[in-house]
Short mmCIF file of C-alpha atoms in Angstrom, two decimals:
data_model
loop_
_atom_site.label_atom_id
_atom_site.label_comp_id
_atom_site.label_asym_id
_atom_site.label_seq_id
_atom_site.Cartn_x
_atom_site.Cartn_y
_atom_site.Cartn_z
CA GLN A 24 -25.01 -33.00 -23.36
CA VAL A 25 -21.84 -32.49 -21.13
CA GLN A 26 -21.83 -29.42 -19.15
CA LEU A 27 -18.71 -27.68 -17.82
CA VAL A 28 -19.16 -25.21 -14.76
CA GLU A 29 -16.62 -22.64 -13.61
CA SER A 30 -16.45 -21.09 -10.60
CA GLY A 31 -13.95 -18.60 -8.56
CA GLY A 32 -14.05 -15.47 -10.60
CA GLY A 33 -14.37 -12.08 -9.06
CA VAL A 34 -12.89 -8.69 -8.46
CA VAL A 35 -9.19 -8.46 -7.36
CA PRO A 36 -6.81 -5.58 -6.84
CA ALA A 37 -3.54 -5.75 -9.10
CA GLY A 38 -1.01 -7.85 -7.43
CA GLY A 39 -3.59 -10.40 -5.99
CA SER A 40 -4.70 -13.97 -6.72
CA LEU A 41 -7.56 -15.95 -7.63
CA ARG A 42 -8.39 -19.64 -8.24
CA LEU A 43 -10.59 -20.69 -10.81
CA SER A 44 -12.29 -24.18 -10.88
CA CYS A 45 -14.05 -26.04 -13.64
CA ALA A 46 -15.82 -29.49 -13.30
CA ALA A 47 -17.47 -31.32 -16.34
CA SER A 48 -21.01 -32.75 -15.28
CA ASP A 49 -19.83 -36.38 -16.71
CA ARG A 50 -17.14 -37.19 -14.70
CA THR A 51 -16.76 -40.41 -16.60
CA LEU A 52 -16.27 -38.87 -20.21
CA TYR A 53 -12.91 -39.81 -21.75
CA SER A 54 -11.05 -36.30 -22.33
CA TYR A 55 -7.47 -35.92 -23.70
CA ALA A 56 -7.15 -32.40 -22.22
CA MET A 57 -8.82 -29.46 -20.53
CA GLY A 58 -7.92 -25.74 -20.75
CA TRP A 59 -8.54 -22.20 -20.23
CA PHE A 60 -9.39 -19.41 -22.59
CA ARG A 61 -10.16 -15.84 -22.03
CA GLN A 62 -11.89 -13.13 -23.86
CA ILE A 63 -12.47 -9.33 -23.76
CA PRO A 64 -15.63 -7.97 -25.52
CA GLY A 65 -14.85 -7.25 -29.15
CA ARG A 66 -11.72 -9.40 -29.29
CA GLU A 67 -11.13 -13.01 -30.21
CA ARG A 68 -10.91 -15.92 -27.52
CA GLU A 69 -7.43 -16.09 -26.20
CA PHE A 70 -5.40 -19.23 -25.11
CA VAL A 71 -4.41 -19.02 -21.53
CA ALA A 72 -3.11 -22.49 -20.26
CA ALA A 73 -3.90 -26.04 -20.90
CA ILE A 74 -3.20 -29.50 -19.42
CA ALA A 75 -2.95 -32.64 -21.27
CA TRP A 76 -3.62 -35.68 -19.07
CA LEU A 77 -1.10 -38.02 -20.54
CA GLY A 78 2.01 -37.33 -18.91
CA SER A 79 0.51 -34.33 -17.18
CA SER A 80 1.75 -31.96 -19.84
CA THR A 81 0.93 -28.27 -19.23
CA TYR A 82 1.01 -25.33 -21.69
CA TYR A 83 0.85 -21.57 -21.17
CA SER A 84 0.60 -18.34 -23.09
CA ASP A 85 3.54 -16.09 -22.77
CA SER A 86 1.47 -13.58 -21.21
CA VAL A 87 0.74 -15.66 -18.01
CA ARG A 88 3.73 -18.13 -17.76
CA GLY A 89 5.27 -17.73 -14.48
CA ARG A 90 2.21 -16.20 -12.95
CA PHE A 91 -0.56 -18.73 -13.62
CA THR A 92 -0.55 -22.53 -12.70
CA ILE A 93 -2.96 -25.14 -14.30
CA SER A 94 -3.67 -28.22 -12.70
CA GLY A 95 -6.46 -31.01 -12.34
CA GLU A 96 -8.02 -34.37 -12.02
CA LYS A 97 -8.37 -36.49 -14.89
CA ALA A 98 -10.48 -39.08 -13.09
CA ARG A 99 -12.94 -36.26 -12.50
CA ASN A 100 -12.73 -33.99 -15.43
CA THR A 101 -11.69 -31.14 -13.14
CA VAL A 102 -9.41 -28.51 -13.86
CA TYR A 103 -8.14 -25.46 -11.85
CA LEU A 104 -6.26 -22.22 -12.52
CA GLN A 105 -4.30 -20.54 -9.95
CA MET A 106 -3.56 -17.13 -10.93
CA ASN A 107 -1.08 -14.83 -9.10
CA SER A 108 0.17 -11.60 -9.51
CA LEU A 109 -2.60 -10.59 -11.46
CA LYS A 110 -2.42 -7.44 -13.63
CA PRO A 111 -5.38 -5.21 -14.96
CA GLU A 112 -4.98 -6.73 -18.47
CA ASP A 113 -5.92 -9.94 -16.96
CA THR A 114 -9.45 -8.74 -16.76
CA ALA A 115 -11.61 -10.73 -18.99
CA VAL A 116 -14.05 -13.47 -19.02
CA TYR A 117 -12.46 -16.87 -18.48
CA TYR A 118 -13.85 -19.94 -20.08
CA CYS A 119 -13.03 -23.53 -19.30
CA ALA A 120 -12.94 -26.22 -22.08
CA LEU A 121 -12.78 -29.89 -22.40
CA VAL A 122 -11.43 -31.80 -25.79
CA ARG A 123 -11.68 -35.78 -26.44
CA THR A 124 -8.99 -35.90 -29.34
CA ILE A 125 -5.62 -34.80 -30.01
CA VAL A 126 -5.83 -31.05 -31.19
CA LYS A 127 -3.60 -27.91 -30.95
CA LEU A 128 -4.33 -27.02 -27.57
CA THR A 129 -3.67 -23.35 -27.92
CA GLU A 130 -6.46 -23.19 -30.55
CA PRO A 131 -10.23 -22.94 -29.45
CA THR A 132 -10.99 -26.16 -31.16
CA TYR A 133 -12.27 -27.72 -27.88
CA ASP A 134 -15.38 -30.17 -27.83
CA TYR A 135 -17.03 -28.50 -24.64
CA TRP A 136 -17.20 -25.13 -23.05
CA GLY A 137 -18.31 -23.55 -19.86
CA GLN A 138 -20.59 -20.55 -19.78
CA GLY A 139 -17.55 -18.35 -18.41
CA THR A 140 -16.58 -16.52 -15.29
CA GLN A 141 -15.57 -12.98 -14.88
CA VAL A 142 -12.42 -11.94 -13.76
CA THR A 143 -11.75 -8.18 -13.09
CA VAL A 144 -8.51 -7.00 -11.93
CA SER A 145 -8.55 -3.27 -10.50
CA SER A 146 -5.60 -0.90 -11.01
#
């Protein structure tokens, strides 16, 4: 079973920055894309950003575009999320995900998920 391990969450004041990292336990596994979602208790999991390795195409939700940057290394099945200008409404558990086939990357239909890392932005 492939495991995704996230790191980099924490508590940061509004306007601050954090960098999340995620690595798959199987670095040789073929993947089409990797992405980040977030979830607040009682709400559905929300798309944040994704990177499709072919052409290194990136995708962002409207709420984070211009503030967050996704990057990664396909050969290592590793993905990063640089989060700048953080707002209290960015507070959530952030999940890393990996998908092996072509899907709509903004939907949570990925094959593998991490356990999540908490990001808390204080006002």
